[in-house]
mmCIF file of C-alpha atoms in Angstrom:
data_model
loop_
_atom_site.group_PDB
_atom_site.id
_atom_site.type_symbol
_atom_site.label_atom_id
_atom_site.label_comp_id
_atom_site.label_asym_id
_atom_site.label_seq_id
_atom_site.Cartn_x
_atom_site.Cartn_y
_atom_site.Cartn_z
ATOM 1 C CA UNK A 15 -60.051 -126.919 187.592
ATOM 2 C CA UNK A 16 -61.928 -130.150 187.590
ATOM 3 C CA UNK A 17 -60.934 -133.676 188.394
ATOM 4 C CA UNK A 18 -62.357 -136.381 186.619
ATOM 5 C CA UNK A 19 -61.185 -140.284 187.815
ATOM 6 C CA UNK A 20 -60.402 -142.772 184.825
ATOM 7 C CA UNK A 21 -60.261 -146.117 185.054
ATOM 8 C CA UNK A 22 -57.115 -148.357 183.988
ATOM 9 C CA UNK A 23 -57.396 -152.143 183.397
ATOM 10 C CA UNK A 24 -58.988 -154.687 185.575
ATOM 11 C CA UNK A 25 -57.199 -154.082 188.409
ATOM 12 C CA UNK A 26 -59.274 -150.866 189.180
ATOM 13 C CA UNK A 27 -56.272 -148.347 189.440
ATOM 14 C CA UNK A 28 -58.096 -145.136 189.545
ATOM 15 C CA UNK A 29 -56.413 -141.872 188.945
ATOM 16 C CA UNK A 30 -57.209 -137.955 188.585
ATOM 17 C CA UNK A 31 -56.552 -135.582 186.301
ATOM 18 C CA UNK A 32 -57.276 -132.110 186.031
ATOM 19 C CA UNK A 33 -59.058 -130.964 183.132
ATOM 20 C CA UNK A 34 -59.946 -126.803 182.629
ATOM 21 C CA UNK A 35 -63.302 -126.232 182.875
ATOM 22 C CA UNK A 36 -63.476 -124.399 179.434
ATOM 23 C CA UNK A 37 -62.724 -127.526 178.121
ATOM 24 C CA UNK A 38 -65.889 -129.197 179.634
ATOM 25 C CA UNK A 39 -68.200 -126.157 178.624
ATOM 26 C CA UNK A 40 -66.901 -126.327 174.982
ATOM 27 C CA UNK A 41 -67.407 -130.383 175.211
ATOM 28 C CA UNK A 42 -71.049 -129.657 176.188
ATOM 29 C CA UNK A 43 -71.861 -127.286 173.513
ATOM 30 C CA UNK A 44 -70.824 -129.381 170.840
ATOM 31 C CA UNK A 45 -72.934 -132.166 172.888
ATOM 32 C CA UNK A 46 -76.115 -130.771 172.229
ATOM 33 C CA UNK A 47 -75.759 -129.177 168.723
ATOM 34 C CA UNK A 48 -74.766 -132.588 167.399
ATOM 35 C CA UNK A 49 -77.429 -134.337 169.648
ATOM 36 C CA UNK A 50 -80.548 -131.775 168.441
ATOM 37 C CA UNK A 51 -84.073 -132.982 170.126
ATOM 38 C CA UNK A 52 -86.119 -134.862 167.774
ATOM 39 C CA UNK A 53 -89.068 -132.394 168.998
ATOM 40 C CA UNK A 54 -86.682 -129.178 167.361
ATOM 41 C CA UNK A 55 -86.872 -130.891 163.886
ATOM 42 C CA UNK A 56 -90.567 -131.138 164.183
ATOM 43 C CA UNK A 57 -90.919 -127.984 165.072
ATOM 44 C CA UNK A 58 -88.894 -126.184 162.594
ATOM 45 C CA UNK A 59 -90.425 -128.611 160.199
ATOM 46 C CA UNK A 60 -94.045 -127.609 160.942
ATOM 47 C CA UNK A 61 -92.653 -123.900 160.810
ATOM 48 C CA UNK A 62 -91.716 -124.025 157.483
ATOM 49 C CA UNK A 63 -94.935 -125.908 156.189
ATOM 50 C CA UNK A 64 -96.885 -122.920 157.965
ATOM 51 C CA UNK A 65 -94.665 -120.131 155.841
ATOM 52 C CA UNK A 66 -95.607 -122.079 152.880
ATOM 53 C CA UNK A 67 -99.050 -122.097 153.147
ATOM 54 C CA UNK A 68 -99.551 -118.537 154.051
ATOM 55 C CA UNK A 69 -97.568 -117.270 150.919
ATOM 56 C CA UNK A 70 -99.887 -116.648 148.375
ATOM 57 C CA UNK A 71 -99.443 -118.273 145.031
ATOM 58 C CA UNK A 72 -99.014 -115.910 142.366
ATOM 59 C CA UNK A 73 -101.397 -116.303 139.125
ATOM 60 C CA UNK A 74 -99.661 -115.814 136.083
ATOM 61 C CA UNK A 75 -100.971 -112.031 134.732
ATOM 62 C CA UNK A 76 -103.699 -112.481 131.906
ATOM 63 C CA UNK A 77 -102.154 -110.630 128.873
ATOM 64 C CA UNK A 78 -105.040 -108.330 127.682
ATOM 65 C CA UNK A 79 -105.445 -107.789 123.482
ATOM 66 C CA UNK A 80 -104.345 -104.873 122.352
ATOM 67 C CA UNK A 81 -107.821 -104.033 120.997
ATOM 68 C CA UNK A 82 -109.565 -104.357 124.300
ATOM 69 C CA UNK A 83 -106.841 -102.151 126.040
ATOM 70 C CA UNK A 84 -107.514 -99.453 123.309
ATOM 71 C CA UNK A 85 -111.357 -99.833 124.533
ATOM 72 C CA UNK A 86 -110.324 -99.569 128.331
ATOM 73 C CA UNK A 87 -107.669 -96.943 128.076
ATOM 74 C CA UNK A 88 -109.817 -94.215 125.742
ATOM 75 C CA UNK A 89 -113.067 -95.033 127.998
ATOM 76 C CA UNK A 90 -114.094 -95.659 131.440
ATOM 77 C CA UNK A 91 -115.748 -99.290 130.666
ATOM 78 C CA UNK A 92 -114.191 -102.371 132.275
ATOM 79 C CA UNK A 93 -112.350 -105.157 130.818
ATOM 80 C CA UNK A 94 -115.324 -107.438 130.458
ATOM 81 C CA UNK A 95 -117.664 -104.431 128.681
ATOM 82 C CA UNK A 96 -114.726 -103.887 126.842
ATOM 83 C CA UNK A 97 -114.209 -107.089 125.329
ATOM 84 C CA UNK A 98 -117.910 -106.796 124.729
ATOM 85 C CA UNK A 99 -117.461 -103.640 122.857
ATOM 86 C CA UNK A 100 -114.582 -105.103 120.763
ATOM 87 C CA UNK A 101 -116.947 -108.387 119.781
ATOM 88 C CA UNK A 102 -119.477 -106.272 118.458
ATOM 89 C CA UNK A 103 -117.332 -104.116 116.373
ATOM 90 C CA UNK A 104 -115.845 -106.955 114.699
ATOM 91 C CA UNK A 105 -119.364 -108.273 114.058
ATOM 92 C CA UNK A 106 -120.137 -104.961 112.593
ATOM 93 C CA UNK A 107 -117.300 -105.329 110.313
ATOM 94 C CA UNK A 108 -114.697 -103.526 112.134
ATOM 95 C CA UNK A 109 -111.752 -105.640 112.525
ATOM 96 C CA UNK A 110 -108.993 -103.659 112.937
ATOM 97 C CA UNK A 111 -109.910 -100.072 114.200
ATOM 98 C CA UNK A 112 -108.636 -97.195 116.117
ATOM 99 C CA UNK A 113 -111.096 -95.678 118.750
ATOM 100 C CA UNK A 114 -111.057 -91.555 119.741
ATOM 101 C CA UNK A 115 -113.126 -89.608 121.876
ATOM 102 C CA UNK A 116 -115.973 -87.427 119.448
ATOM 103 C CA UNK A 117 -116.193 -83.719 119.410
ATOM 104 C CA UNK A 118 -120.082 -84.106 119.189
ATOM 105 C CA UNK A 119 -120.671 -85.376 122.398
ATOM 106 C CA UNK A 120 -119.134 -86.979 125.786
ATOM 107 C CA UNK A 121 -120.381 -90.007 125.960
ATOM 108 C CA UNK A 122 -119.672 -90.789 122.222
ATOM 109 C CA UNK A 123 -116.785 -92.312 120.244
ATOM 110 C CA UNK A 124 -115.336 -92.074 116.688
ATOM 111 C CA UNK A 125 -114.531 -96.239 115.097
ATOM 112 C CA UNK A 126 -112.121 -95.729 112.629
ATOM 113 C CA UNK A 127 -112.111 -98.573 110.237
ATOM 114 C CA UNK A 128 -110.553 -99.045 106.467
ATOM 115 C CA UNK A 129 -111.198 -95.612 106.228
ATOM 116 C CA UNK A 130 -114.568 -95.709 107.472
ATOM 117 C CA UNK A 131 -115.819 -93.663 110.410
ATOM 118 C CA UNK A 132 -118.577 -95.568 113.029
ATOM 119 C CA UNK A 133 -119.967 -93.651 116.055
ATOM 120 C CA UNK A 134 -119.824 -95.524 119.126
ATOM 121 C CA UNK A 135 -122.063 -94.568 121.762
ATOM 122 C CA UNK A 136 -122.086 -95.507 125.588
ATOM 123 C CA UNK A 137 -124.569 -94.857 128.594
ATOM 124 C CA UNK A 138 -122.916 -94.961 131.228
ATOM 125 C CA UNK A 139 -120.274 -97.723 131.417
ATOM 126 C CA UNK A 140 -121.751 -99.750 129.105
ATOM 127 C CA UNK A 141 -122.527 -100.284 125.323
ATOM 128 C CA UNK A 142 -125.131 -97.928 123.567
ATOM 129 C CA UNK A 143 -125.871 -98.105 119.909
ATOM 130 C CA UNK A 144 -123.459 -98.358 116.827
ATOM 131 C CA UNK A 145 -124.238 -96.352 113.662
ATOM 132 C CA UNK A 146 -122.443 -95.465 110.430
ATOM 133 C CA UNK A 147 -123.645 -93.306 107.585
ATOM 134 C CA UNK A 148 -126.734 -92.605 109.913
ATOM 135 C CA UNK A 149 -127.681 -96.292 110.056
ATOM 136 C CA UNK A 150 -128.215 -98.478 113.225
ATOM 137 C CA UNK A 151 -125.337 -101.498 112.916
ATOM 138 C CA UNK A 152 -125.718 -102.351 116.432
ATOM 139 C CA UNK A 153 -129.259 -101.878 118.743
ATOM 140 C CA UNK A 154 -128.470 -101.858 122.144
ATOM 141 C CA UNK A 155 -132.565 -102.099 122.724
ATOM 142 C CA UNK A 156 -132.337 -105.420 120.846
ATOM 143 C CA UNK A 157 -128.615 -106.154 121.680
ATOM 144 C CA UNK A 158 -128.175 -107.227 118.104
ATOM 145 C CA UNK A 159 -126.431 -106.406 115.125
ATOM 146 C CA UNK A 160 -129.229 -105.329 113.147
ATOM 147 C CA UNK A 161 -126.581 -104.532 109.545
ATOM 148 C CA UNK A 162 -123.013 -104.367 108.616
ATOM 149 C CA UNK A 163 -120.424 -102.135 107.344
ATOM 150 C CA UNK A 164 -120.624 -103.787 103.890
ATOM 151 C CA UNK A 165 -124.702 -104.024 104.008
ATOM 152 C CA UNK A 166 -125.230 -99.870 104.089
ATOM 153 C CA UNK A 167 -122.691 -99.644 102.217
ATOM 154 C CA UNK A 168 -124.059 -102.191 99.070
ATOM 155 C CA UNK A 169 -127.310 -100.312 99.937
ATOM 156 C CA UNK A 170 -126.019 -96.383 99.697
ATOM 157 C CA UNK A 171 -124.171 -97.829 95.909
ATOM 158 C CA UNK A 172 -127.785 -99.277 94.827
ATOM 159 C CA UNK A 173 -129.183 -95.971 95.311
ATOM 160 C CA UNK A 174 -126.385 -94.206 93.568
ATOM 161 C CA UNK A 175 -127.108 -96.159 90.809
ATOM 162 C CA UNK A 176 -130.317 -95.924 90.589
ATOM 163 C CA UNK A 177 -130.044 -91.988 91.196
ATOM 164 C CA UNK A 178 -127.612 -91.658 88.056
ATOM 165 C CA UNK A 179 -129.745 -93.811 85.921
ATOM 166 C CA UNK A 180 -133.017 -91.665 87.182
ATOM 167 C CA UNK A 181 -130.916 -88.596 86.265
ATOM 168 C CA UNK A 182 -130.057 -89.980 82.793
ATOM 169 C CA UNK A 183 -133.313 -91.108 81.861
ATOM 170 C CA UNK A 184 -134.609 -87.618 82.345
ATOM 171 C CA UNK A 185 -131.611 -85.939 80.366
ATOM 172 C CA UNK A 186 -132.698 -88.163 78.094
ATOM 173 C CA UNK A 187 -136.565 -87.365 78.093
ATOM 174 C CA UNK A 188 -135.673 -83.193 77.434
ATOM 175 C CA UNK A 189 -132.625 -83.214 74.991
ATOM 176 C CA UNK A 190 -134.100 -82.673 71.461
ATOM 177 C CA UNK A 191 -133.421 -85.499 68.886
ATOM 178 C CA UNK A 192 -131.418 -84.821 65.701
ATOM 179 C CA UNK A 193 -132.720 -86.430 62.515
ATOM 180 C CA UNK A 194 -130.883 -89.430 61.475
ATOM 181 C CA UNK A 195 -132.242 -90.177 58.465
ATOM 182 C CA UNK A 196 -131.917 -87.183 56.655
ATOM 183 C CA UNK A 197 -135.763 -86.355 55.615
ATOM 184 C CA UNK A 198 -137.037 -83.382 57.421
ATOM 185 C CA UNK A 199 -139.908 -83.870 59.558
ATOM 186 C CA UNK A 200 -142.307 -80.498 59.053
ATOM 187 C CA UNK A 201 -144.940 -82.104 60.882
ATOM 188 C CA UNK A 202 -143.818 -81.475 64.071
ATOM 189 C CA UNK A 203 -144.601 -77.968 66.095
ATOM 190 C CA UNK A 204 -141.299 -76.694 66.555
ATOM 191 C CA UNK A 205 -137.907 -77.360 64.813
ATOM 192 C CA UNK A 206 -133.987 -76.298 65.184
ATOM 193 C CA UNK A 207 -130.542 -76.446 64.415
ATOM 194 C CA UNK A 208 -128.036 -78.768 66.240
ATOM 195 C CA UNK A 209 -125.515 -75.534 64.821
ATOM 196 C CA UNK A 210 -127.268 -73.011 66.526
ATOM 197 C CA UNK A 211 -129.287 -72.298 69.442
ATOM 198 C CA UNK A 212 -133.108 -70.878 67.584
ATOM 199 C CA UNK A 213 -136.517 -72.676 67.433
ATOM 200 C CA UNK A 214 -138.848 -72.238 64.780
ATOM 201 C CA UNK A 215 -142.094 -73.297 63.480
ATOM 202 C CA UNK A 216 -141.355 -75.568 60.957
ATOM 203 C CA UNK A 217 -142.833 -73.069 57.944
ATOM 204 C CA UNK A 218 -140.103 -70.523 58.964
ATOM 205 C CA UNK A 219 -138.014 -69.208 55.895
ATOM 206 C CA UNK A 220 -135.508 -69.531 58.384
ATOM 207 C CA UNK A 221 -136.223 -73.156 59.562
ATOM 208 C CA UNK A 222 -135.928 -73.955 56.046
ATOM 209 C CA UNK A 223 -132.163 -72.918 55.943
ATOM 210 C CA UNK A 224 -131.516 -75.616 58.528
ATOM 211 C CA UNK A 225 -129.124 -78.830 56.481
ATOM 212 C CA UNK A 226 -131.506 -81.352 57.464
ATOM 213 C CA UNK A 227 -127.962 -83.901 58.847
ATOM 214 C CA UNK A 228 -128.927 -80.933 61.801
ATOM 215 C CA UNK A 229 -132.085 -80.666 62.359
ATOM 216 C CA UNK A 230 -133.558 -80.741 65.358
ATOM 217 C CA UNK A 231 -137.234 -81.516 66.615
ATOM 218 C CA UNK A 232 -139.174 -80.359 69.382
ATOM 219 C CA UNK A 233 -142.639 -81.533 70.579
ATOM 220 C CA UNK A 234 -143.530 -78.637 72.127
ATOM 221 C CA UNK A 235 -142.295 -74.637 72.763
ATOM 222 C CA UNK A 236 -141.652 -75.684 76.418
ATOM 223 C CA UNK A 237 -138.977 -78.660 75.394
ATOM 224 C CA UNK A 238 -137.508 -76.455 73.295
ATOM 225 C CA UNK A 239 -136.791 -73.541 75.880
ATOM 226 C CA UNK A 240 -135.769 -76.242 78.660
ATOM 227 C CA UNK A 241 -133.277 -76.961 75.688
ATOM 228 C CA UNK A 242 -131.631 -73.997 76.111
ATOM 229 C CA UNK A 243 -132.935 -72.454 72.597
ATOM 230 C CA UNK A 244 -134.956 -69.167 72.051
ATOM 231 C CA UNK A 245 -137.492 -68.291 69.803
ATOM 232 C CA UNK A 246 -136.748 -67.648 65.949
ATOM 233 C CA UNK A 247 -137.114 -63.730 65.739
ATOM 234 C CA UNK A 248 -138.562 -64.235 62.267
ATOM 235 C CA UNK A 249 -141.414 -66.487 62.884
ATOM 236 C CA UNK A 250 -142.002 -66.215 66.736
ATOM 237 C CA UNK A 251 -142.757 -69.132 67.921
#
């Protein structure tokens, strides 16, 4: 127990009173957490400033195009050489492609584009040349694109066309000419039908048969076998 004096009025009457001592622990407890130090505060203050600066700040992931992931995930190139790899292609003409590991080789890749196919070679981790139809698009010597898609491709149709018309000018040149005006032509050193498939010499009993809306002229026994006609067993030509 504990005696504590109080004080009454002016007249200084004093008197004690026991109080339990749990009583006065308990009092003292709630003493100091209502009276926390000013020094605590700072403390727990600079504490929590210290947390905040050691947590890292998180970035915000970069969202990579799905064309450049393609590039990373079906080679060993990083995301830089593959964004790389994706500018050229498009400069190429590619697009929108699909990339898969060739047969032919290791180190080189099939572009599939509009129905296309571009080989895509790399040394190493990086960029080697581009090629389609056997011609250089992109020259990693140079590191420039050198044609497009559409340039071989106007280029292979020009000679196409000039193949066909090549082709038909020499058709031309061989197959015999039928008469159109009706007059026979007996000048000339060998003659046929259009109705049959015998030369002659124009004098040929046989050659003479021949309704002249069919006749055929030859300038010569070889035109007339690269014609696809045989000599006249009459006359022999």
């Amino acid at each position: 127990m504990i005696f504590i004096r109080l004080n009454y009025g002016k007249g200084s009457i004093t008197t004690q009173r026991k109080i339990p001592l749990i009583c006065c622990i308990g009092i003292f407890i709630v003493g100091c957490i209502l009276i926390e130090p000013a020094d605590t505060k700072t403390q727990q203050k600079q504490q929590i400033t210290q947390v905040e600066q050691q947590t890292p700040i998180q970035e915000e992931k970069k969202e990579i195009p799905p064309q450049v992931q393609s590039v990373m995930d079906s080679t060993n190139v990083d995301e830089a050489e593959a964004e790389k790899i994706v500018s050229i292609l498009q400069q190429c003409g590619a697009n929108d492609f699909t990339i898969t590991k060739s047969s032919n080789s290791n180190e080189t890749y099939d572009i599939s584009t509009n129905g296309k196919i571009l080989a895509l070679a790399l040394a190493g981790n990086a960029i080697g040349n581009v090629t389609y139809d056997g011609q250089v698009l992109y020259n990693s010597k140079t590191n420039a694109v050198e044609h497009t898609i559409s340039d071989i491709d106007a280029s292979r149709q020009k000679a196409e066309e000039q193949s066909r018309q090549q082709t038909a000018t020499q058709k031309q040149e061989v197959k015999p000419t039928v008469q159109s005006t009706g007059t026979a032509v007996r000048d000339e050193t060998y003659v046929g039908s259009a109705q049959s498939n015998k030369f002659h010499y124009p004098g040929c009993r046989m050659a003479k048969k021949i309704n002249e809306g069919n006749l055929i002229t030859f300038s010569s026994r070889e035109e007339a076998v690269n014609a696809g006609y045989i000599p006249c067993k009459v006359c022999h030509p």
